[in-house]
PDB file of C-alpha atoms in Angstrom:
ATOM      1  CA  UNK Y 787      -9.969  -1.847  -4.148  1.00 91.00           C
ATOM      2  CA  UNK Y 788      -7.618  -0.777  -7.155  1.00 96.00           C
ATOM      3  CA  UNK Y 789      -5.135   2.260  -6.792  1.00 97.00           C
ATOM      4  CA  UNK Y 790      -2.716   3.117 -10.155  1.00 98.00           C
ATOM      5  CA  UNK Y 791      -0.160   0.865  -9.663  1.00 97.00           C
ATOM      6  CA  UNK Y 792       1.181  -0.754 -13.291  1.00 97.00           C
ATOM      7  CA  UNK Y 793       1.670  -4.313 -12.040  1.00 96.00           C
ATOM      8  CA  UNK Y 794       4.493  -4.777 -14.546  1.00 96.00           C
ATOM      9  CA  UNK Y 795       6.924  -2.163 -12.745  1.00 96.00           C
ATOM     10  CA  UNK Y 796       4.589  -1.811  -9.476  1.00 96.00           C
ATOM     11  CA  UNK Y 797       5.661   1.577  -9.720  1.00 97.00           C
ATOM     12  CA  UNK Y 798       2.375   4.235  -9.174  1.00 97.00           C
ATOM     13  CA  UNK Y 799       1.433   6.006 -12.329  1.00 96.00           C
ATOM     14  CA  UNK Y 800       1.410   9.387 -11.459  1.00 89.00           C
ATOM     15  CA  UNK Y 801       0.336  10.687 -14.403  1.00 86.00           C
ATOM     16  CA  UNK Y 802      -3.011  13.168 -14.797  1.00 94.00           C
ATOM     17  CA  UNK Y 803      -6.271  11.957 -12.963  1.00 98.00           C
ATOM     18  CA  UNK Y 804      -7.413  10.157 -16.137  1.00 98.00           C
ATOM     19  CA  UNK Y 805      -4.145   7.863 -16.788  1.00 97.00           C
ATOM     20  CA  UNK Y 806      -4.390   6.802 -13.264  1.00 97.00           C
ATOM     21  CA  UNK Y 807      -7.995   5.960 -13.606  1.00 98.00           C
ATOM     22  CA  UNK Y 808      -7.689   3.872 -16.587  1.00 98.00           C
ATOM     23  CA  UNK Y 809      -4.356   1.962 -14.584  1.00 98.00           C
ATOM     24  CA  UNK Y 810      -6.914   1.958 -12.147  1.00 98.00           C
ATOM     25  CA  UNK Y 811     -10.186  -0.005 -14.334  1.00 98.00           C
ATOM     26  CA  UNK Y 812      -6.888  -1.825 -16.215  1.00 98.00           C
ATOM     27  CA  UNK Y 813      -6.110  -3.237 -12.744  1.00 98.00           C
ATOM     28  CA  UNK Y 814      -9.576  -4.545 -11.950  1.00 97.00           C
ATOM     29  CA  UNK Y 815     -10.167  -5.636 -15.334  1.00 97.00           C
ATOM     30  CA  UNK Y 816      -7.295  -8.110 -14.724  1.00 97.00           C
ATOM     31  CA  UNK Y 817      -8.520  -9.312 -11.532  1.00 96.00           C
ATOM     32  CA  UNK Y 818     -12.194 -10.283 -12.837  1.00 95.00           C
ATOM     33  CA  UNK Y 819     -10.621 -12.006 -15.320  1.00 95.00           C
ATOM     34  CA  UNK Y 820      -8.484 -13.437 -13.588  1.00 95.00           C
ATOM     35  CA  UNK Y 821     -11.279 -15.004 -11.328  1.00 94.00           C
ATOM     36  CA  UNK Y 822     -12.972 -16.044 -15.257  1.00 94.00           C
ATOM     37  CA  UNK Y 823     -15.418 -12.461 -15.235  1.00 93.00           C
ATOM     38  CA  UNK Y 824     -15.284  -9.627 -16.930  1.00 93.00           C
ATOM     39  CA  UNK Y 825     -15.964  -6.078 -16.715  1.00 94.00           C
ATOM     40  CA  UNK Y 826     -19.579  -6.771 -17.937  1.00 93.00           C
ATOM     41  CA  UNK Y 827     -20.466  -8.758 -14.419  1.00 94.00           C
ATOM     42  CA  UNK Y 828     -19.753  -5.674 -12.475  1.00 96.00           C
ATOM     43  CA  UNK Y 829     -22.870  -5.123 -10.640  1.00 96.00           C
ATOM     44  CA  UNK Y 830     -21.611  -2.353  -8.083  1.00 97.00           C
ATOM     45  CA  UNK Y 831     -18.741  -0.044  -7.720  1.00 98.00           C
ATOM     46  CA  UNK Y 832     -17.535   2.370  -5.036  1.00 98.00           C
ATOM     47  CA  UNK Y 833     -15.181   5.322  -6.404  1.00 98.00           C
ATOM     48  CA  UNK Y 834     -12.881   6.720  -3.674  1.00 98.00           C
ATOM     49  CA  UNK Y 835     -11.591  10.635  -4.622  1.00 98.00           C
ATOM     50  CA  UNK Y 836      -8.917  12.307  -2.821  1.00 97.00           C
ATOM     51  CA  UNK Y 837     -10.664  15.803  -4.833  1.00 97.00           C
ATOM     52  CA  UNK Y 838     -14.268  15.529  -5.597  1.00 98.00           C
ATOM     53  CA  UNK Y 839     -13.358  18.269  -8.423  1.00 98.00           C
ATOM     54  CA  UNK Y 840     -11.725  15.241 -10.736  1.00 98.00           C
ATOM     55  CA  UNK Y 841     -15.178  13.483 -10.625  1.00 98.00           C
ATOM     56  CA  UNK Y 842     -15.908  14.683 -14.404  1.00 97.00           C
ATOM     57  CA  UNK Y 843     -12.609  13.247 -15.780  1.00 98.00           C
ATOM     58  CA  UNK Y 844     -12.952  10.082 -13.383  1.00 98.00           C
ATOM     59  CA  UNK Y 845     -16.047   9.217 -14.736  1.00 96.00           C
ATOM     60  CA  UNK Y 846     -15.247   9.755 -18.361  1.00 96.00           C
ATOM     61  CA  UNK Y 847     -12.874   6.880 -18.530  1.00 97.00           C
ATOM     62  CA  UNK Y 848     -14.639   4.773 -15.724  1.00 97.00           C
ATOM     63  CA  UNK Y 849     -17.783   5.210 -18.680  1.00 95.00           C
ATOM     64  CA  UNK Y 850     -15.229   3.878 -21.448  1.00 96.00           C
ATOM     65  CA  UNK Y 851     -15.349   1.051 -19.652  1.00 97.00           C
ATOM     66  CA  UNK Y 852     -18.891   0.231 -19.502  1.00 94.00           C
ATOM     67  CA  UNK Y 853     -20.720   1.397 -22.744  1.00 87.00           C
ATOM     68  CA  UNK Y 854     -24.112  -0.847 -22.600  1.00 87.00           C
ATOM     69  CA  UNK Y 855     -25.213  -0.449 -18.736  1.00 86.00           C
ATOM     70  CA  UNK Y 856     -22.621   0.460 -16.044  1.00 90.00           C
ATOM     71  CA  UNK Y 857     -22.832  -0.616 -12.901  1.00 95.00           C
ATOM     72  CA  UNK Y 858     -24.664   0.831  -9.516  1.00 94.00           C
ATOM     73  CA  UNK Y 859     -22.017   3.057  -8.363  1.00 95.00           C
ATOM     74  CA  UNK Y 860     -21.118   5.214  -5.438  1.00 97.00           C
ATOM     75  CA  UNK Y 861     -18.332   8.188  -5.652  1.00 97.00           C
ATOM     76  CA  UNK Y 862     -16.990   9.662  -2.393  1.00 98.00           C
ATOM     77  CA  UNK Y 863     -14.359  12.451  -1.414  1.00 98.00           C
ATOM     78  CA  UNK Y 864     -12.080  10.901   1.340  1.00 97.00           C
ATOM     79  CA  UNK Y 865      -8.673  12.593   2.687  1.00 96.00           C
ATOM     80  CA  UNK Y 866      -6.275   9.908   2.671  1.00 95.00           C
ATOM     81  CA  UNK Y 867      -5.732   6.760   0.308  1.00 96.00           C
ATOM     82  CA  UNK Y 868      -3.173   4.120   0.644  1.00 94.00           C
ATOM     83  CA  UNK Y 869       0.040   5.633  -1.483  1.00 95.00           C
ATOM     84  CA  UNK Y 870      -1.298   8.762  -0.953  1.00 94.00           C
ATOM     85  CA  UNK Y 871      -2.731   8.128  -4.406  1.00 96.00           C
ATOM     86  CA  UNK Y 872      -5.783  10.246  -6.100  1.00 97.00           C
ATOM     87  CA  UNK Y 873      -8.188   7.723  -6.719  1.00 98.00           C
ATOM     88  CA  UNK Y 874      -9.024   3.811  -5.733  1.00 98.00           C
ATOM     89  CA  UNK Y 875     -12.313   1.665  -7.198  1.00 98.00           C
ATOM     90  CA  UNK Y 876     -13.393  -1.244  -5.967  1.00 96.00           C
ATOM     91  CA  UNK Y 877     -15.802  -3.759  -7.740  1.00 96.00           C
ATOM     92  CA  UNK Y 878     -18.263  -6.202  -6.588  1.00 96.00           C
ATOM     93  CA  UNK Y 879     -18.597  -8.893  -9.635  1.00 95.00           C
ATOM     94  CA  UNK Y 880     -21.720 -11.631 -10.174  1.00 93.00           C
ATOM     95  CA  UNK Y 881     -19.918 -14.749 -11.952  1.00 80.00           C
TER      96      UNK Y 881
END
């Protein structure tokens, strides 16, 4: 999985739920393609929400990121993530 860290400074962006959701896709984006995938051979993700309430915004940018057909996809509340951060994704990719 993907928290908000910027890789550049490997500080956490702490900005509002939606900047640290697109760190968040920006992250994994650069892992698939690191591996030679993209964001299109996402074929299941798992959305992990410290507050259930930011689903809405979440999703908005998570959507950005697939336009044609997104992904299967499972969103759950949980109390604790690592950094005490607000959100972490994880992808499963098809090459």
């Amino acid at each position: 999985g993907q928290i908000p860290i910027d890789p550049a400074t490997g500080n956490l962006v702490t900005g509002d739920i939606r900047e640290q959701t697109r760190q968040v896709m920006e992250n994994g984006k650069a892992i698939l393609a690191a591996a030679g995938c993209g964001m299109d051979r996402v074929v299941k993700a798992t959305i992990y929400l410290k507050n259930i309430c930011d689903f809405a915004m979440v999703n908005e940018v998570y959507g950005s990121y697939f336009p044609a057909e997104p992904p299967a996809r499972a969103t759950v509340e949980v109390s604790h993530l690592p950094k005490d951060v607000s959100v972490e994704i994880d992808f499963i990719a098809a090459k």
